[in-house]
JSON list of C-alpha atoms in Angstrom, two decimals:
[
{"chain": "A", "resi": 1, "resn": "UNK", "atom": "CA", "xyz": [185.05, -34.95, -176.66]},
{"chain": "A", "resi": 2, "resn": "UNK", "atom": "CA", "xyz": [184.54, -36.90, -173.45]},
{"chain": "A", "resi": 3, "resn": "UNK", "atom": "CA", "xyz": [187.76, -38.90, -172.88]},
{"chain": "A", "resi": 4, "resn": "UNK", "atom": "CA", "xyz": [185.76, -41.85, -171.54]},
{"chain": "A", "resi": 5, "resn": "UNK", "atom": "CA", "xyz": [183.73, -42.26, -174.73]},
{"chain": "A", "resi": 6, "resn": "UNK", "atom": "CA", "xyz": [185.84, -43.91, -177.42]},
{"chain": "A", "resi": 7, "resn": "UNK", "atom": "CA", "xyz": [186.37, -42.09, -180.68]},
{"chain": "A", "resi": 8, "resn": "UNK", "atom": "CA", "xyz": [184.83, -43.68, -183.77]},
{"chain": "A", "resi": 9, "resn": "UNK", "atom": "CA", "xyz": [187.15, -45.85, -185.85]},
{"chain": "A", "resi": 10, "resn": "UNK", "atom": "CA", "xyz": [186.78, -47.74, -189.13]},
{"chain": "A", "resi": 11, "resn": "UNK", "atom": "CA", "xyz": [184.77, -50.51, -187.44]},
{"chain": "A", "resi": 12, "resn": "UNK", "atom": "CA", "xyz": [182.53, -48.39, -185.20]},
{"chain": "A", "resi": 13, "resn": "UNK", "atom": "CA", "xyz": [182.02, -45.20, -187.23]},
{"chain": "A", "resi": 14, "resn": "UNK", "atom": "CA", "xyz": [178.76, -46.33, -188.87]},
{"chain": "A", "resi": 15, "resn": "UNK", "atom": "CA", "xyz": [177.36, -47.41, -185.47]},
{"chain": "A", "resi": 16, "resn": "UNK", "atom": "CA", "xyz": [178.25, -44.04, -183.92]},
{"chain": "A", "resi": 17, "resn": "UNK", "atom": "CA", "xyz": [176.73, -42.23, -186.92]},
{"chain": "A", "resi": 18, "resn": "UNK", "atom": "CA", "xyz": [173.44, -44.09, -186.32]},
{"chain": "A", "resi": 19, "resn": "UNK", "atom": "CA", "xyz": [173.42, -42.89, -182.70]},
{"chain": "A", "resi": 20, "resn": "UNK", "atom": "CA", "xyz": [173.43, -39.30, -183.96]},
{"chain": "A", "resi": 21, "resn": "UNK", "atom": "CA", "xyz": [169.96, -40.10, -185.38]},
{"chain": "A", "resi": 22, "resn": "UNK", "atom": "CA", "xyz": [168.92, -42.06, -182.27]},
{"chain": "A", "resi": 23, "resn": "UNK", "atom": "CA", "xyz": [168.97, -45.35, -184.15]},
{"chain": "A", "resi": 24, "resn": "UNK", "atom": "CA", "xyz": [170.16, -48.37, -182.17]},
{"chain": "A", "resi": 25, "resn": "UNK", "atom": "CA", "xyz": [171.81, -50.92, -184.43]},
{"chain": "A", "resi": 26, "resn": "UNK", "atom": "CA", "xyz": [173.59, -54.24, -184.01]},
{"chain": "A", "resi": 27, "resn": "UNK", "atom": "CA", "xyz": [176.02, -55.95, -186.32]},
{"chain": "A", "resi": 28, "resn": "UNK", "atom": "CA", "xyz": [174.77, -59.01, -188.18]},
{"chain": "A", "resi": 29, "resn": "UNK", "atom": "CA", "xyz": [176.56, -61.57, -190.31]},
{"chain": "A", "resi": 30, "resn": "UNK", "atom": "CA", "xyz": [174.97, -62.33, -193.67]},
{"chain": "A", "resi": 31, "resn": "UNK", "atom": "CA", "xyz": [176.85, -65.65, -193.85]},
{"chain": "A", "resi": 32, "resn": "UNK", "atom": "CA", "xyz": [175.86, -67.33, -190.58]},
{"chain": "A", "resi": 33, "resn": "UNK", "atom": "CA", "xyz": [173.12, -65.07, -189.18]},
{"chain": "A", "resi": 34, "resn": "UNK", "atom": "CA", "xyz": [175.03, -64.29, -185.96]},
{"chain": "A", "resi": 35, "resn": "UNK", "atom": "CA", "xyz": [174.16, -60.94, -184.34]},
{"chain": "A", "resi": 36, "resn": "UNK", "atom": "CA", "xyz": [176.73, -59.12, -182.18]},
{"chain": "A", "resi": 37, "resn": "UNK", "atom": "CA", "xyz": [177.45, -55.94, -180.27]},
{"chain": "A", "resi": 38, "resn": "UNK", "atom": "CA", "xyz": [179.68, -53.99, -180.09]},
{"chain": "A", "resi": 39, "resn": "UNK", "atom": "CA", "xyz": [180.68, -53.83, -183.77]},
{"chain": "A", "resi": 40, "resn": "UNK", "atom": "CA", "xyz": [183.80, -55.82, -184.57]},
{"chain": "A", "resi": 41, "resn": "UNK", "atom": "CA", "xyz": [185.99, -56.39, -187.61]},
{"chain": "A", "resi": 42, "resn": "UNK", "atom": "CA", "xyz": [185.01, -60.07, -187.75]},
{"chain": "A", "resi": 43, "resn": "UNK", "atom": "CA", "xyz": [181.98, -62.20, -187.04]},
{"chain": "A", "resi": 44, "resn": "UNK", "atom": "CA", "xyz": [182.34, -63.87, -183.63]},
{"chain": "A", "resi": 45, "resn": "UNK", "atom": "CA", "xyz": [180.05, -66.62, -184.91]},
{"chain": "A", "resi": 46, "resn": "UNK", "atom": "CA", "xyz": [181.88, -67.81, -188.01]},
{"chain": "A", "resi": 47, "resn": "UNK", "atom": "CA", "xyz": [185.01, -65.63, -188.25]},
{"chain": "A", "resi": 48, "resn": "UNK", "atom": "CA", "xyz": [184.11, -64.06, -191.61]},
{"chain": "A", "resi": 49, "resn": "UNK", "atom": "CA", "xyz": [185.43, -60.58, -192.31]},
{"chain": "A", "resi": 50, "resn": "UNK", "atom": "CA", "xyz": [183.38, -59.67, -195.37]},
{"chain": "A", "resi": 51, "resn": "UNK", "atom": "CA", "xyz": [179.76, -60.36, -194.44]},
{"chain": "A", "resi": 52, "resn": "UNK", "atom": "CA", "xyz": [179.03, -57.97, -191.56]},
{"chain": "A", "resi": 53, "resn": "UNK", "atom": "CA", "xyz": [176.47, -55.18, -191.74]},
{"chain": "A", "resi": 54, "resn": "UNK", "atom": "CA", "xyz": [174.59, -53.05, -189.25]},
{"chain": "A", "resi": 55, "resn": "UNK", "atom": "CA", "xyz": [170.95, -53.96, -188.71]},
{"chain": "A", "resi": 56, "resn": "UNK", "atom": "CA", "xyz": [168.24, -51.92, -187.03]},
{"chain": "A", "resi": 57, "resn": "UNK", "atom": "CA", "xyz": [166.88, -53.06, -183.66]},
{"chain": "A", "resi": 58, "resn": "UNK", "atom": "CA", "xyz": [163.46, -52.71, -182.10]},
{"chain": "A", "resi": 59, "resn": "UNK", "atom": "CA", "xyz": [165.09, -50.80, -179.24]},
{"chain": "A", "resi": 60, "resn": "UNK", "atom": "CA", "xyz": [163.51, -53.15, -176.72]},
{"chain": "A", "resi": 61, "resn": "UNK", "atom": "CA", "xyz": [165.07, -55.62, -174.34]},
{"chain": "A", "resi": 62, "resn": "UNK", "atom": "CA", "xyz": [165.11, -57.00, -170.83]},
{"chain": "A", "resi": 63, "resn": "UNK", "atom": "CA", "xyz": [167.25, -56.35, -167.79]},
{"chain": "A", "resi": 64, "resn": "UNK", "atom": "CA", "xyz": [169.74, -59.20, -167.47]},
{"chain": "A", "resi": 65, "resn": "UNK", "atom": "CA", "xyz": [171.58, -57.86, -164.40]},
{"chain": "A", "resi": 66, "resn": "UNK", "atom": "CA", "xyz": [171.95, -54.50, -162.66]},
{"chain": "A", "resi": 67, "resn": "UNK", "atom": "CA", "xyz": [173.69, -52.70, -159.82]},
{"chain": "A", "resi": 68, "resn": "UNK", "atom": "CA", "xyz": [173.16, -49.38, -158.09]},
{"chain": "A", "resi": 69, "resn": "UNK", "atom": "CA", "xyz": [176.33, -47.27, -158.06]},
{"chain": "A", "resi": 70, "resn": "UNK", "atom": "CA", "xyz": [176.78, -44.99, -155.05]},
{"chain": "A", "resi": 71, "resn": "UNK", "atom": "CA", "xyz": [180.42, -44.01, -155.55]},
{"chain": "A", "resi": 72, "resn": "UNK", "atom": "CA", "xyz": [181.11, -42.07, -158.73]},
{"chain": "A", "resi": 73, "resn": "UNK", "atom": "CA", "xyz": [184.24, -42.65, -160.84]},
{"chain": "A", "resi": 74, "resn": "UNK", "atom": "CA", "xyz": [184.76, -38.86, -160.89]},
{"chain": "A", "resi": 75, "resn": "UNK", "atom": "CA", "xyz": [183.49, -36.01, -158.70]},
{"chain": "A", "resi": 76, "resn": "UNK", "atom": "CA", "xyz": [181.35, -34.55, -161.54]},
{"chain": "A", "resi": 77, "resn": "UNK", "atom": "CA", "xyz": [179.26, -37.74, -161.97]},
{"chain": "A", "resi": 78, "resn": "UNK", "atom": "CA", "xyz": [176.02, -37.59, -159.97]},
{"chain": "A", "resi": 79, "resn": "UNK", "atom": "CA", "xyz": [175.07, -40.61, -157.88]},
{"chain": "A", "resi": 80, "resn": "UNK", "atom": "CA", "xyz": [173.29, -42.88, -157.41]},
{"chain": "A", "resi": 81, "resn": "UNK", "atom": "CA", "xyz": [172.84, -44.35, -160.88]},
{"chain": "A", "resi": 82, "resn": "UNK", "atom": "CA", "xyz": [172.07, -47.80, -162.25]},
{"chain": "A", "resi": 83, "resn": "UNK", "atom": "CA", "xyz": [174.48, -49.77, -164.45]},
{"chain": "A", "resi": 84, "resn": "UNK", "atom": "CA", "xyz": [172.94, -52.79, -166.16]},
{"chain": "A", "resi": 85, "resn": "UNK", "atom": "CA", "xyz": [173.27, -55.50, -168.72]},
{"chain": "A", "resi": 86, "resn": "UNK", "atom": "CA", "xyz": [170.35, -55.31, -171.13]},
{"chain": "A", "resi": 87, "resn": "UNK", "atom": "CA", "xyz": [169.64, -58.20, -173.47]},
{"chain": "A", "resi": 88, "resn": "UNK", "atom": "CA", "xyz": [168.20, -56.77, -176.68]},
{"chain": "A", "resi": 89, "resn": "UNK", "atom": "CA", "xyz": [165.25, -58.50, -178.35]},
{"chain": "A", "resi": 90, "resn": "UNK", "atom": "CA", "xyz": [167.71, -59.33, -181.15]},
{"chain": "A", "resi": 91, "resn": "UNK", "atom": "CA", "xyz": [169.99, -61.20, -178.72]},
{"chain": "A", "resi": 92, "resn": "UNK", "atom": "CA", "xyz": [173.14, -59.14, -178.00]},
{"chain": "A", "resi": 93, "resn": "UNK", "atom": "CA", "xyz": [173.80, -57.76, -174.53]},
{"chain": "A", "resi": 94, "resn": "UNK", "atom": "CA", "xyz": [174.62, -54.10, -173.94]},
{"chain": "A", "resi": 95, "resn": "UNK", "atom": "CA", "xyz": [176.31, -52.71, -170.85]},
{"chain": "A", "resi": 96, "resn": "UNK", "atom": "CA", "xyz": [174.33, -49.56, -170.24]},
{"chain": "A", "resi": 97, "resn": "UNK", "atom": "CA", "xyz": [172.59, -47.28, -167.79]},
{"chain": "A", "resi": 98, "resn": "UNK", "atom": "CA", "xyz": [168.98, -47.61, -166.64]},
{"chain": "A", "resi": 99, "resn": "UNK", "atom": "CA", "xyz": [166.94, -44.46, -166.12]},
{"chain": "A", "resi": 100, "resn": "UNK", "atom": "CA", "xyz": [163.91, -43.86, -163.89]},
{"chain": "A", "resi": 101, "resn": "UNK", "atom": "CA", "xyz": [164.02, -44.96, -160.26]},
{"chain": "A", "resi": 102, "resn": "UNK", "atom": "CA", "xyz": [166.56, -47.27, -158.70]},
{"chain": "A", "resi": 103, "resn": "UNK", "atom": "CA", "xyz": [164.39, -50.34, -158.23]},
{"chain": "A", "resi": 104, "resn": "UNK", "atom": "CA", "xyz": [164.61, -52.89, -161.02]},
{"chain": "A", "resi": 105, "resn": "UNK", "atom": "CA", "xyz": [163.94, -56.58, -161.43]},
{"chain": "A", "resi": 106, "resn": "UNK", "atom": "CA", "xyz": [165.68, -59.17, -163.57]},
{"chain": "A", "resi": 107, "resn": "UNK", "atom": "CA", "xyz": [163.80, -59.80, -166.86]},
{"chain": "A", "resi": 108, "resn": "UNK", "atom": "CA", "xyz": [162.03, -56.42, -166.60]},
{"chain": "A", "resi": 109, "resn": "UNK", "atom": "CA", "xyz": [161.16, -54.95, -170.00]},
{"chain": "A", "resi": 110, "resn": "UNK", "atom": "CA", "xyz": [163.02, -51.83, -171.13]},
{"chain": "A", "resi": 111, "resn": "UNK", "atom": "CA", "xyz": [163.20, -49.60, -174.20]},
{"chain": "A", "resi": 112, "resn": "UNK", "atom": "CA", "xyz": [166.05, -47.52, -175.53]},
{"chain": "A", "resi": 113, "resn": "UNK", "atom": "CA", "xyz": [166.40, -43.85, -174.72]},
{"chain": "A", "resi": 114, "resn": "UNK", "atom": "CA", "xyz": [169.34, -41.58, -175.48]},
{"chain": "A", "resi": 115, "resn": "UNK", "atom": "CA", "xyz": [171.94, -39.59, -173.57]},
{"chain": "A", "resi": 116, "resn": "UNK", "atom": "CA", "xyz": [173.33, -36.83, -175.76]},
{"chain": "A", "resi": 117, "resn": "UNK", "atom": "CA", "xyz": [177.11, -36.42, -176.02]},
{"chain": "A", "resi": 118, "resn": "UNK", "atom": "CA", "xyz": [178.56, -32.94, -176.72]},
{"chain": "A", "resi": 119, "resn": "UNK", "atom": "CA", "xyz": [180.05, -34.01, -180.09]},
{"chain": "A", "resi": 120, "resn": "UNK", "atom": "CA", "xyz": [176.60, -34.92, -181.51]},
{"chain": "A", "resi": 121, "resn": "UNK", "atom": "CA", "xyz": [176.70, -38.64, -180.84]},
{"chain": "A", "resi": 122, "resn": "UNK", "atom": "CA", "xyz": [174.39, -40.26, -178.31]},
{"chain": "A", "resi": 123, "resn": "UNK", "atom": "CA", "xyz": [174.73, -43.14, -175.88]},
{"chain": "A", "resi": 124, "resn": "UNK", "atom": "CA", "xyz": [171.95, -45.71, -175.66]},
{"chain": "A", "resi": 125, "resn": "UNK", "atom": "CA", "xyz": [170.43, -45.87, -172.18]},
{"chain": "A", "resi": 126, "resn": "UNK", "atom": "CA", "xyz": [167.26, -47.69, -171.21]},
{"chain": "A", "resi": 127, "resn": "UNK", "atom": "CA", "xyz": [164.03, -46.92, -169.38]},
{"chain": "A", "resi": 128, "resn": "UNK", "atom": "CA", "xyz": [160.75, -48.60, -168.62]},
{"chain": "A", "resi": 129, "resn": "UNK", "atom": "CA", "xyz": [158.29, -48.67, -171.56]}
]
């Protein structure tokens, strides 16, 4: 397993399992309606512990902010690449990678794509529709 990708735990296992099927989900609270990502043990809206469930997303969003990385964290990581904050249509923000070329604009529409991980999971990345 890639040491930089966290192992699933009791809170994140269901989310990681969904990525194996290329399903992007967010955690929603049935008590207050708050939607959050990443999955947590409690609702950051109301603090409840017993009302959280994963919900499907449309897989669409907009670029909130981005930067072009020219210096890799390790020698085996190809550069340049784009790191971005993507605001999902459902509200939560994901820190992710943008595919395609290296010219993006704020509020540009994106859709989810997937980067396969050797252990069968996948990381959500985004591209132009």
